[in-house]
Short mmCIF file of C-alpha atoms and ligand atoms in Angstrom, two decimals:
data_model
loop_
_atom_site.label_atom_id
_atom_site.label_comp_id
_atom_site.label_asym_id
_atom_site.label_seq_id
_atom_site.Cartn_x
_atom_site.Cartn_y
_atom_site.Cartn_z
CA UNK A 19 -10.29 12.49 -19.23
CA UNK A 20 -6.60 12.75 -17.79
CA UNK A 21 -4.19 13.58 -20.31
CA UNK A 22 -1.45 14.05 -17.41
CA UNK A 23 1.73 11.53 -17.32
CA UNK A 24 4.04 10.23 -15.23
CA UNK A 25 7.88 11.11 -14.21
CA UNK A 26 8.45 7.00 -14.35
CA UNK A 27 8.19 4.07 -16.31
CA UNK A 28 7.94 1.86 -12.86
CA UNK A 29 6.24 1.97 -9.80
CA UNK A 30 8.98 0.54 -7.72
CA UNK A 31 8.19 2.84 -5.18
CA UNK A 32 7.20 6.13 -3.82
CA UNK A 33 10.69 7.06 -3.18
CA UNK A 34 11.01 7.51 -6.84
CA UNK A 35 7.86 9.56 -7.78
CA UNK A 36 7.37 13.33 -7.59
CA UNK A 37 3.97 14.96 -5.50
CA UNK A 38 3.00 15.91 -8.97
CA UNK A 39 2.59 12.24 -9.71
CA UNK A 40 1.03 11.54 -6.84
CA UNK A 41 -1.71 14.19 -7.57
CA UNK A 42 -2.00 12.95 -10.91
CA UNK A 43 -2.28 9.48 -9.60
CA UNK A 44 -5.20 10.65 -7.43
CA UNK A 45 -7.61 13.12 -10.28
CA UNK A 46 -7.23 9.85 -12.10
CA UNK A 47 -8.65 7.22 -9.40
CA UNK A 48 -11.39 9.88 -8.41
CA UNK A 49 -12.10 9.48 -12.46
CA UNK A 50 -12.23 4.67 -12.03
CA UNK A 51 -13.98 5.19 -8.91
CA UNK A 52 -16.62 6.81 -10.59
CA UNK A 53 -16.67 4.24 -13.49
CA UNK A 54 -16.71 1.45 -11.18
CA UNK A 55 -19.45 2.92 -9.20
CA UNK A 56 -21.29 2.71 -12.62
CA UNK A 57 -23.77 -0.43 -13.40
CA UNK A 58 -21.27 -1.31 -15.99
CA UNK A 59 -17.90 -1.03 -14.71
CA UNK A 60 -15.48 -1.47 -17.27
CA UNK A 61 -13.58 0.62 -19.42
CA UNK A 62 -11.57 -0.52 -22.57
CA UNK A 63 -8.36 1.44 -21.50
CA UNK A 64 -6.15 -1.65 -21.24
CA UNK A 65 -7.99 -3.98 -24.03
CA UNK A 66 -4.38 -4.51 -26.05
CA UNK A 67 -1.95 -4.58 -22.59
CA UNK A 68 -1.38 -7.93 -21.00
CA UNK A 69 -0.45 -8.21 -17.40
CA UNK A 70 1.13 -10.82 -15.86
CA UNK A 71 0.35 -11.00 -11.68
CA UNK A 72 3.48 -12.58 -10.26
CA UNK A 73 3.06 -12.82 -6.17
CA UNK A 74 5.75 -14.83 -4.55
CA UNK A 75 4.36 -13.96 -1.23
CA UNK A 76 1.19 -14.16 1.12
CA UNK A 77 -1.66 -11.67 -0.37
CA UNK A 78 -5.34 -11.00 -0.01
CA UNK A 79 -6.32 -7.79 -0.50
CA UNK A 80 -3.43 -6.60 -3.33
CA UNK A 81 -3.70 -9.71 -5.30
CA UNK A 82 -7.38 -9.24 -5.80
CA UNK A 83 -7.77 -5.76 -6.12
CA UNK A 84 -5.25 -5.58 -8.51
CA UNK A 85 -7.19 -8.55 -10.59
CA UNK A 86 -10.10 -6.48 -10.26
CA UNK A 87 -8.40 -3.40 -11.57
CA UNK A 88 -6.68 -4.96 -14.20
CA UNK A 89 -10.34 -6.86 -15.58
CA UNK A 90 -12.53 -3.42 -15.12
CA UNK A 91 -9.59 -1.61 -17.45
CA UNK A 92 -10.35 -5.07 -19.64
CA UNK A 93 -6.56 -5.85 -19.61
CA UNK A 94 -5.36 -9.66 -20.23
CA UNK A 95 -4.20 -10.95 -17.20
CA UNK A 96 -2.01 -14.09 -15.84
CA UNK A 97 -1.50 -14.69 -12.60
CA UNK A 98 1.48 -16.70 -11.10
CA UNK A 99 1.58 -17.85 -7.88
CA UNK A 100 5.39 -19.22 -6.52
CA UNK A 101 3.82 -21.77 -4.57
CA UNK A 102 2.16 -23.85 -7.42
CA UNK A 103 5.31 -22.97 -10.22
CA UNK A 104 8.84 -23.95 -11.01
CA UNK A 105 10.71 -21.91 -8.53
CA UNK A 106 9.99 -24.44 -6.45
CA UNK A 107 12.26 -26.38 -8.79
CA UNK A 108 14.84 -24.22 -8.77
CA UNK A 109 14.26 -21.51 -11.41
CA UNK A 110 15.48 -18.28 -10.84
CA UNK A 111 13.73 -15.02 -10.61
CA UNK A 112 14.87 -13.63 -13.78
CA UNK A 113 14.88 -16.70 -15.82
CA UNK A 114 11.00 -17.26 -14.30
CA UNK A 115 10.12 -13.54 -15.57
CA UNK A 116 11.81 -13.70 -18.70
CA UNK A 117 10.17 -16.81 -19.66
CA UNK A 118 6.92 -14.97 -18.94
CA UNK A 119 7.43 -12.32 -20.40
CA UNK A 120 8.21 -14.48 -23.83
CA UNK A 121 4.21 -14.87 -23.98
CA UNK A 122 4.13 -11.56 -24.77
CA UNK A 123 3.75 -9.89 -21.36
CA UNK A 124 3.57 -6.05 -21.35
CA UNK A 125 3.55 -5.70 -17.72
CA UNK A 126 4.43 -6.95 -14.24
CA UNK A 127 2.77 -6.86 -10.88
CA UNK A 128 4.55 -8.33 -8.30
CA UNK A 129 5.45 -9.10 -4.95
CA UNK A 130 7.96 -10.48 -3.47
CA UNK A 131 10.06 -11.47 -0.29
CA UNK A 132 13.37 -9.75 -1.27
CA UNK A 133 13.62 -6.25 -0.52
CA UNK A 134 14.67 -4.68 -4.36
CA UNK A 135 13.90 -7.58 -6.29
CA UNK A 136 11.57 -5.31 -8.24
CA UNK A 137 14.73 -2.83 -8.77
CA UNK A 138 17.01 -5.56 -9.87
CA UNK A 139 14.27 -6.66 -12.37
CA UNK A 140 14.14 -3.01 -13.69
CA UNK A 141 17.45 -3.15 -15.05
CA UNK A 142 17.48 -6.78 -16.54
CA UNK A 143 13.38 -6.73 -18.26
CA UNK A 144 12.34 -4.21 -20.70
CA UNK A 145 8.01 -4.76 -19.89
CA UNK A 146 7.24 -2.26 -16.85
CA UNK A 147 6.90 -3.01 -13.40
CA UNK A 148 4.63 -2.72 -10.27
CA UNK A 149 5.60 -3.20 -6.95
CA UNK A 150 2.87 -5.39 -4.95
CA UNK A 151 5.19 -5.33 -1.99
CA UNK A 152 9.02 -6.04 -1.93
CA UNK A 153 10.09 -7.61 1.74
CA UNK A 154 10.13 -5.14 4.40
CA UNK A 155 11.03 -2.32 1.92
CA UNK A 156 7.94 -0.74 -0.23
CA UNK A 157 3.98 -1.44 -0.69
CA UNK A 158 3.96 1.89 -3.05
CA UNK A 159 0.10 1.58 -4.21
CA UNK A 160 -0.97 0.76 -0.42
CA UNK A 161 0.38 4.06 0.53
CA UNK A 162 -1.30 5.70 -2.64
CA UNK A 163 -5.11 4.31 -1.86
CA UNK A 164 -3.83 5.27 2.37
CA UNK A 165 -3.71 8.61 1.43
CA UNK A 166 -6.27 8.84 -1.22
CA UNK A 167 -8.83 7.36 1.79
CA UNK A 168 -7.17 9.89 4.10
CA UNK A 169 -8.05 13.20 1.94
CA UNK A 170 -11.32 11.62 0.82
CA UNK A 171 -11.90 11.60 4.85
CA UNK A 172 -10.27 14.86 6.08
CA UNK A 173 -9.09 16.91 3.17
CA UNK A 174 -5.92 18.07 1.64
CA UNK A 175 -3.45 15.97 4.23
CA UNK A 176 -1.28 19.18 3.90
CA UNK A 177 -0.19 19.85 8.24
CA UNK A 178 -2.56 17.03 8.74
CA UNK A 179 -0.71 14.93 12.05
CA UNK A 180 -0.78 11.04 11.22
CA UNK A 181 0.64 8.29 13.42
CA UNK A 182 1.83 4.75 12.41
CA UNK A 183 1.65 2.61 15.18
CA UNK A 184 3.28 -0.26 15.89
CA UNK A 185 5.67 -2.71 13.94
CA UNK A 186 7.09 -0.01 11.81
CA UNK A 187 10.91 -2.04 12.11
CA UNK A 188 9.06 -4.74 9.62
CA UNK A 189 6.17 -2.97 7.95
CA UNK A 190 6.86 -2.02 3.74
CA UNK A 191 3.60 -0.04 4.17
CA UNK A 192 5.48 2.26 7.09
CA UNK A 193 8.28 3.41 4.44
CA UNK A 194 5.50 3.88 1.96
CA UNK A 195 3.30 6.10 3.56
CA UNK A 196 5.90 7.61 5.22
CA UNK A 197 7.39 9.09 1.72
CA UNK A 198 3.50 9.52 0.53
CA UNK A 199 2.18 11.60 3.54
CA UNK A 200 5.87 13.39 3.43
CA UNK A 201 6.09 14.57 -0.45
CA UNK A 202 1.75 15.52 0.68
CA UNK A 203 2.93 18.44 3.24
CA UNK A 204 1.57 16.32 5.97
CA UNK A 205 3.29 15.55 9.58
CA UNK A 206 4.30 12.27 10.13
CA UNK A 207 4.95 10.49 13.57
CA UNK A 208 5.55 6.49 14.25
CA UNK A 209 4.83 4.90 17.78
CA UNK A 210 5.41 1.64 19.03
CA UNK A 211 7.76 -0.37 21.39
CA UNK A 212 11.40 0.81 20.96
CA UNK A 213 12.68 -2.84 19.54
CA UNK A 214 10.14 -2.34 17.00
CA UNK A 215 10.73 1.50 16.00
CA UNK A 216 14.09 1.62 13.50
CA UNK A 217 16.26 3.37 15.45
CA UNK A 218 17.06 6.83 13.06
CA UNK A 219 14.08 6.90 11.59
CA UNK A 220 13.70 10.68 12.29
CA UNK A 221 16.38 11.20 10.17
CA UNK A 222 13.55 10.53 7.22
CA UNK A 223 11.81 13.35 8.57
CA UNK A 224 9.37 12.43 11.69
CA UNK A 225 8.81 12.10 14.89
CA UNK A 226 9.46 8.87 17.24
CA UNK A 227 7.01 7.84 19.93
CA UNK A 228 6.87 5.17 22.47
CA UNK A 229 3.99 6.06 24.05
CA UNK A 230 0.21 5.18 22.55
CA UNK A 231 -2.06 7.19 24.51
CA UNK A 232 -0.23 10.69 24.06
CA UNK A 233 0.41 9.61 19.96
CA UNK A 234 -3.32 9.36 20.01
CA UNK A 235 -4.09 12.48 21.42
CA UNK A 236 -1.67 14.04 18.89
CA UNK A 237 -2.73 12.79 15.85
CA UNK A 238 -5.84 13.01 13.43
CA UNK A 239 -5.14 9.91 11.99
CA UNK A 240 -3.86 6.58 13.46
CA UNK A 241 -2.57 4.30 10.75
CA UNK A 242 -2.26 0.57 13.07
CA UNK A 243 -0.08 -1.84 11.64
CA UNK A 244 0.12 -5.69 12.53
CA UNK A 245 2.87 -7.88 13.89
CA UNK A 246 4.60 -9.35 11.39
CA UNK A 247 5.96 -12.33 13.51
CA UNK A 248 6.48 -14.54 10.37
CA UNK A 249 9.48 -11.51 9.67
CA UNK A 250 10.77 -12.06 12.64
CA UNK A 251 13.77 -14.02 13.55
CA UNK A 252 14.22 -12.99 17.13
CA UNK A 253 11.85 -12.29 19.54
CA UNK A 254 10.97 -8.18 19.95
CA UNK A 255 8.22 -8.70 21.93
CA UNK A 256 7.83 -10.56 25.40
CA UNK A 257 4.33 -12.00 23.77
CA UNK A 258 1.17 -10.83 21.70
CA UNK A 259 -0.79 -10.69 24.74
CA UNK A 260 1.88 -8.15 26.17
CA UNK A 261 1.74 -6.02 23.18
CA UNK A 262 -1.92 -5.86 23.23
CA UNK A 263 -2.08 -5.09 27.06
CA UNK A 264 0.74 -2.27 26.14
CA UNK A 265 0.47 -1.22 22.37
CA UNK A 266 -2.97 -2.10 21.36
CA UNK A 267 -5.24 0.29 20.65
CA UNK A 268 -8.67 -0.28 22.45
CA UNK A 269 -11.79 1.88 22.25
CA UNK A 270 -11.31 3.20 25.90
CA UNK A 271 -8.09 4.84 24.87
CA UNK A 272 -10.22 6.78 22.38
CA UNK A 273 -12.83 7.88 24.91
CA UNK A 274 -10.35 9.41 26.74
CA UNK A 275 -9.16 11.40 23.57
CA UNK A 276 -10.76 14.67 23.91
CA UNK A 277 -11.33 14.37 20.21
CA UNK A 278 -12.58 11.87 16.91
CA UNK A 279 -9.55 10.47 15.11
CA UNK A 280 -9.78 8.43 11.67
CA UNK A 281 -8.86 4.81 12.34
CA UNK A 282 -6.70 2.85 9.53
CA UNK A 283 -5.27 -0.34 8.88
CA UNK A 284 -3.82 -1.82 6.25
CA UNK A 285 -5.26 -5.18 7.00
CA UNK A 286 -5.25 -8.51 7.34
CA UNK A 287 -5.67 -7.44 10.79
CA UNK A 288 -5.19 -9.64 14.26
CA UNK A 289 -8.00 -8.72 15.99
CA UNK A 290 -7.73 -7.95 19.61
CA UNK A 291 -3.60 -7.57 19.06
CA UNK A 292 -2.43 -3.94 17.35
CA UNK A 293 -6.21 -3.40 17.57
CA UNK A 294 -9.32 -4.29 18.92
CA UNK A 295 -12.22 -5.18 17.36
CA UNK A 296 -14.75 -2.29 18.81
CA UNK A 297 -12.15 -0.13 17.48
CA UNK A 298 -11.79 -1.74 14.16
CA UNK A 299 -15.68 -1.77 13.37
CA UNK A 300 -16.08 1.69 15.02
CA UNK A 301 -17.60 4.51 12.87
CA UNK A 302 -14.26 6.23 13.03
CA UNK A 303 -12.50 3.19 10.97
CA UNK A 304 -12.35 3.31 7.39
CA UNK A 305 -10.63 -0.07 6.84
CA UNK A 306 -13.38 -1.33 4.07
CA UNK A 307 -13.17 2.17 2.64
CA UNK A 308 -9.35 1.45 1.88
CA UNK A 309 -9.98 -1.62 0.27
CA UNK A 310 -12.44 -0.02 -2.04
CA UNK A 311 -10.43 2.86 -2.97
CA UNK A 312 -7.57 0.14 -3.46
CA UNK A 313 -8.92 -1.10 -7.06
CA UNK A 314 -9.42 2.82 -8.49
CA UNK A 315 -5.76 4.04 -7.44
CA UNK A 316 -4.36 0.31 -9.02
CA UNK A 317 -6.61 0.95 -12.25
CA UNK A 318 -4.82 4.42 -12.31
CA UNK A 319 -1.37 3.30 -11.45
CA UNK A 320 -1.59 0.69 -14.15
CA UNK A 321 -3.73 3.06 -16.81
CA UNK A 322 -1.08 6.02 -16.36
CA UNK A 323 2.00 3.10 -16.43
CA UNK A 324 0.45 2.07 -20.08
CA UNK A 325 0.18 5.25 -20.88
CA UNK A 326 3.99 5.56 -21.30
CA UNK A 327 3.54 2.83 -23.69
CA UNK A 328 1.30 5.25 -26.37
CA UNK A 329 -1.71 7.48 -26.62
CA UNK A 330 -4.34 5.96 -24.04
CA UNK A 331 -5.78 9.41 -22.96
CA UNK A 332 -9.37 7.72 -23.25
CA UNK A 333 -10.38 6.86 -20.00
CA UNK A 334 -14.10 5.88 -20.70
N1 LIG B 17 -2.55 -4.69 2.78
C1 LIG B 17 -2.05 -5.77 2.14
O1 LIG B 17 -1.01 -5.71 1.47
O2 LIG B 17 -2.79 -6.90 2.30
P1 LIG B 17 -2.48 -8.31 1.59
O3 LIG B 17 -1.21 -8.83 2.18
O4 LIG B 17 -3.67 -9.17 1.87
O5 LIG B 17 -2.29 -8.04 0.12
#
């Protein structure tokens, strides 16, 4: 039973949340992963909130676990996919949203191309919001369940060293975790090739590195992002076999560490680019164990969201 709330009515990002909410946000997923670790794995929480799942971009792992959060909290869901809908004729974002939200929609999930879109919606739509990904800006609950796998794996992340590496330049989940693992006490560096590294990013705070094998041995935690070629209008890397050769990390590189690190990755991953597959599916990874924790940090985000709405202390 978590009778804590949050500063915000929105997740837009984690920009705009405190480390108290944070903390909150993790008691309360330790609470659903327990429940969903039960034979029966639902919980009423949600029964009178409806949902609608708007993803105007790409998505595997958020779409679904989101789903999945939003049916074990026994929410009513829609989901809206821009590829199959009337943007294609021409509709605009807010006119598309407020027609949904018509049906009686209490909240959104969404994701989308345009960096703020979510922010811009905040001030026009009254039902709250969840940001699923906006552009190359924010992925708020991947750096929640990133961090909540992180201390679930080493402890408070309070001093703890963790390097992003790769294309930070393009990556929503670098700005994310950045802010997370910041407002957590923890020390944050980013490596990867300079044309993919923003250039003041230290001025958020961190440390810039262009060089893998020395980031390694620094860290206890290597968060490895992918390319994301299809953001990319220009070329910042000769070729993906280059970056491999150069930036990918390979499980020789960790023998010569002269210690373990944790291994993470957002996913989808390109196997044998940013990372290599030995590496990937090495006892030190706990990719699968991000996914998992995934659903219980979305069924908090969205339980302690609702709870703005009213009284839903009641958990189970
Ligand atoms: N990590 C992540 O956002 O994956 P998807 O694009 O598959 O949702």
């Amino acid at each position: 039973m978590n009778r804590g709330r949050l500063s915000t009515k929105h997740l837009l990002g984690i920009k705009d949340i405190s480390a108290e909410d944070i903390r909150l946000i993790f008691e309360t997923a330790e609470q659903f992963k327990e429940v969903i670790n039960r034979p029966i794995k639902k919980v009423p929480s949600l029964r009178d909130v409806t949902i609608a799942n708007l993803f105007f971009e790409n998505s595997t792992r958020t779409k679904l676990s989101f789903e999945l959060a939003e049916k074990r909290l026994s929410a009513d869901i829609i989901n809206f996919s821009s590829s199959s809908s009337s943007v294609k004729k021409g509709e605009t974002l807010l006119d598309t949203v407020n027609n949904i939200l018509s049906m009686k929609v209490d909240m959104i999930v969404m994701r989308h191309p345009a960096p703020g879109a979510h922010a811009f919606l905040a001030n026009h739509i009254d039902a709250q919001i969840v940001n699923a990904g906006d552009g190359t800006h924010e992925h708020p609950t991947q750096a929640l369940l990133d961090a909540f796998s992180m201390r679930e794996k080493v402890g408070q992340l309070k001093g703890k060293k963790i390097c992003i590496f790769g294309d930070v330049l393009h990556s929503r989940v670098a700005l994310s975790n950045i802010f997370c693992l910041l407002k957590l006490g923890a020390k944050v560096r980013v490596c990867g090739p300079p044309t993919l590294i923003p250039k003041n990013i230290e001025s958020l705070g961190i440390e810039k590195s262009y060089n893998v094998q020395e980031s390694l041995q620094w860290c206890d935690i290597a968060n490895i992002l992918r390319i994301q070629l299809e953001r990319q209008e220009i070329n910042y890397i000769p070729s993906l076999r280059e970056y491999s050769l150069y930036y990918g990390i390979n499980k020789q590189m960790l023998d010569q560490l002269d210690k373990e690190i944790v291994i993470m990755h957002p996913g989808p991953i390109n196997r044998g680019v940013e990372i290599s597959s030995d590496v990937a599916d090495s006892e030190h990874s706990i990719i699968l164990q991000q996914v998992e924790n995934g659903v219980a940090i979305r069924m908090a985000v969205l339980f302690l969201l609702a709870n703005q709405r009213g009284d839903k202390d009641n958990l189970h």
